[in-house]
C-alpha positions as semicolon CSV with decimal commas, in nm:
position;residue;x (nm);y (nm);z (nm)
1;X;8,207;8,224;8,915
2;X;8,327;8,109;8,563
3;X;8,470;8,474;8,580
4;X;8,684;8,476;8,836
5;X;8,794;8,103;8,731
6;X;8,903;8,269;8,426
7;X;8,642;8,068;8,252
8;X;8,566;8,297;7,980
9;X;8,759;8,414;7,670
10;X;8,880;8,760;7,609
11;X;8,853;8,848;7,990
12;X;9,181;9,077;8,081
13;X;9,229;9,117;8,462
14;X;9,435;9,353;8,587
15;X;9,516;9,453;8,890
16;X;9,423;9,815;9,065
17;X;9,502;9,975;9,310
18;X;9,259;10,244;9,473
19;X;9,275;10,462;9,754
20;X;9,071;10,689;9,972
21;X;9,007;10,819;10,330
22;X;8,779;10,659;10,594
23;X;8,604;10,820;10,885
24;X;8,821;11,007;11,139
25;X;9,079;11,071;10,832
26;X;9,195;10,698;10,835
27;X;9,405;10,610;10,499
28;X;9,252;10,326;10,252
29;X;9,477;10,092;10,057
30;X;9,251;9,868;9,837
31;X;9,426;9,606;9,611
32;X;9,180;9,456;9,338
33;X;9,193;9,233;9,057
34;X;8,918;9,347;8,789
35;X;8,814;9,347;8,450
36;X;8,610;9,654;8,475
37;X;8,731;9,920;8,638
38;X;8,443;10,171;8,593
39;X;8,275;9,844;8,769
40;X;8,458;9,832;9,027
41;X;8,531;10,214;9,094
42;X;8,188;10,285;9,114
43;X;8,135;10,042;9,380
44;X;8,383;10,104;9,582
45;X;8,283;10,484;9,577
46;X;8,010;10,378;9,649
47;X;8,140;10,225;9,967
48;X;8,334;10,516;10,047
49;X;8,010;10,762;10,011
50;X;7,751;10,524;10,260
51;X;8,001;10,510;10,504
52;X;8,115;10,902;10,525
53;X;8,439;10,815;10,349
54;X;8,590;10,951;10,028
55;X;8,797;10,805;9,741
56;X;9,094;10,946;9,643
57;X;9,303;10,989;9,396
58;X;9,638;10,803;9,286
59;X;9,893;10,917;9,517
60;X;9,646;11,039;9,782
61;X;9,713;10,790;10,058
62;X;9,993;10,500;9,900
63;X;10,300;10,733;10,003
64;X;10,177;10,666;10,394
65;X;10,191;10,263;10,327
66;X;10,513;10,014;10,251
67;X;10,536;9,692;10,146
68;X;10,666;9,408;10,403
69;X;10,732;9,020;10,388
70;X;10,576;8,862;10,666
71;X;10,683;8,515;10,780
72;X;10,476;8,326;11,076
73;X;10,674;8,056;11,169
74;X;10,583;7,798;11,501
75;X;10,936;7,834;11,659
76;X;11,041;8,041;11,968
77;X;11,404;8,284;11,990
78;X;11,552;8,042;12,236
79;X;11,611;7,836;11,899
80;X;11,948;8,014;11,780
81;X;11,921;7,854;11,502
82;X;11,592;8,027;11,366
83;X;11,749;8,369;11,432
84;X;12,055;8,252;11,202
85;X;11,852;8,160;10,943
86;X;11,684;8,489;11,003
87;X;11,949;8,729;11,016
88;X;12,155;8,543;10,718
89;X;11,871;8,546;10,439
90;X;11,713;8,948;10,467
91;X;11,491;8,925;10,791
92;X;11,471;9,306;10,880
93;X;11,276;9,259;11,221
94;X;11,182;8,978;11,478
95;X;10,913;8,972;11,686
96;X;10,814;8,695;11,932
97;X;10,473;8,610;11,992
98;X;10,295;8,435;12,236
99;X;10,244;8,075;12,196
100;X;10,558;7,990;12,099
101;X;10,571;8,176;11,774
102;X;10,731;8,449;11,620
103;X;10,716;8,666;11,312
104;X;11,027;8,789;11,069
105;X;10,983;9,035;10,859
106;X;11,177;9,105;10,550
107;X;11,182;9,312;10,201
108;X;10,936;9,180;9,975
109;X;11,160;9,031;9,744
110;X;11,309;8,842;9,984
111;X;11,019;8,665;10,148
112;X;11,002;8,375;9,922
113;X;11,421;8,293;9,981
114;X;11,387;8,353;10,336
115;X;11,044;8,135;10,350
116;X;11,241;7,811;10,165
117;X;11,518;7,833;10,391
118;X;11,332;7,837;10,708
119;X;11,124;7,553;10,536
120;X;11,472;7,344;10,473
121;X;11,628;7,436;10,832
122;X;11,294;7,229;10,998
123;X;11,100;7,497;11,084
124;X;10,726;7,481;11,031
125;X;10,576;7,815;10,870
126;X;10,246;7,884;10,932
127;X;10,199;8,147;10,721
128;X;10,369;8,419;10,508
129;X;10,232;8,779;10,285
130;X;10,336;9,020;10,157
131;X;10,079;9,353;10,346
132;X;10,071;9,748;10,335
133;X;10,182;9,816;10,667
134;X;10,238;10,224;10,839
135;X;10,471;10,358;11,013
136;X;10,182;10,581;11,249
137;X;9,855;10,501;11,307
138;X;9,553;10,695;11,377
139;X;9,377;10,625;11,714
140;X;9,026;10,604;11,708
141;X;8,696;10,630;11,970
142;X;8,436;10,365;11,949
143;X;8,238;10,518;11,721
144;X;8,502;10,618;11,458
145;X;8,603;10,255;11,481
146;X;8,242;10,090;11,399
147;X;8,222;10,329;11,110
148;X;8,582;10,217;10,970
149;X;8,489;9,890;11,022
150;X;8,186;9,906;10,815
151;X;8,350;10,068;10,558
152;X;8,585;9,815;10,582
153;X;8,341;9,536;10,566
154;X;8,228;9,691;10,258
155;X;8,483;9,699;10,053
156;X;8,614;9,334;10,144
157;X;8,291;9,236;10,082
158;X;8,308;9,322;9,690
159;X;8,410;9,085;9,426
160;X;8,680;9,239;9,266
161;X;8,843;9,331;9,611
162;X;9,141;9,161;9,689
163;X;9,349;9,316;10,002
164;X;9,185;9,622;10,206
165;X;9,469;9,825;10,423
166;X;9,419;10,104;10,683
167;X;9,588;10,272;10,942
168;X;9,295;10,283;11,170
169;X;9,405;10,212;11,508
170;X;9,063;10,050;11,670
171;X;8,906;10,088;11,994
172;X;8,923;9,771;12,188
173;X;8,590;9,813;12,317
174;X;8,468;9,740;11,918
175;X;8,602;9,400;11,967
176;X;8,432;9,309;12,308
177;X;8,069;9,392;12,161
């Protein structure tokens, strides 16, 4: 704990970035924050090998993912407004939602511009990141999709682990169990 507080002396994080493949040849973007990697390498191989994946190496699978600013904000298109603000300050994409939502997205140097000025036209955002998203994902049968969510589950599940990404396209009948 006093670790990641950055309660002792002489401790250097630095972020990592590590990548690998998951069952049914799903791509693995893992972002972590560590002060050991041989620590943290080893675990996460470790991961990889219970779960019939396989680390990479650098390169391997971070060509396949790009960066995008993500804005949720509780506001609907029929609010011209919001798509002004939008379309003025670097939003690259809207998408309405259900519930009377929708979600801009934008470079990632942009999100924090186009955040404050949605903030200081009245709109509410909910939330807003910065994530590794694909442009084609890999469809997957039940099976391949309990063993990438394992694997998944594993990795999140270590301390040094900060953001897992995939491009695992799930079977909906993994959600329903």
């Amino acid at each position: 704990i006093q670790r990641g507080a950055g309660g002792q002396e002489g401790q250097n994080l630095e972020e990592v970035i590590y990548e690998g493949y998951a069952p049914g040849g799903v791509a693995v973007f893992i972002k972590t924050l560590t002060d050991n990697k041989n620590r943290t390498v080893s675990e996460i191989r470790h991961a990889f090998t219970k779960y019939g994946g396989n680390l990479g190496t650098s390169g391997s699978v971070a060509y396949l993912f790009e960066a995008k600013g993500k804005i949720l904000v509780d506001a609907d298109l029929t609010d011209e407004s919001l798509y002004d603000i939008a379309a003025e300050n670097g939003a690259d994409d809207i998408n309405e939602l259900e519930g009377n939502k929708t979600e801009l997205v934008c470079d990632p140097k942009d999100l924090s511009s186009l955040k404050e000025k949605l903030e200081l036209g009245n709109f509410k955002v909910e939330a807003s990141e910065v994530v590794m998203e694909t442009e084609t994902n890999i469809s997957l049968d039940a099976e391949q999709s309990e063993k990438n969510i394992k694997l998944t589950d594993a990795i999140e599940d270590l301390d040094d682990v900060q953001e897992v990404f995939t491009n695992a396209d799930l079977d909906e009948s993994v959600f329903s169990s």
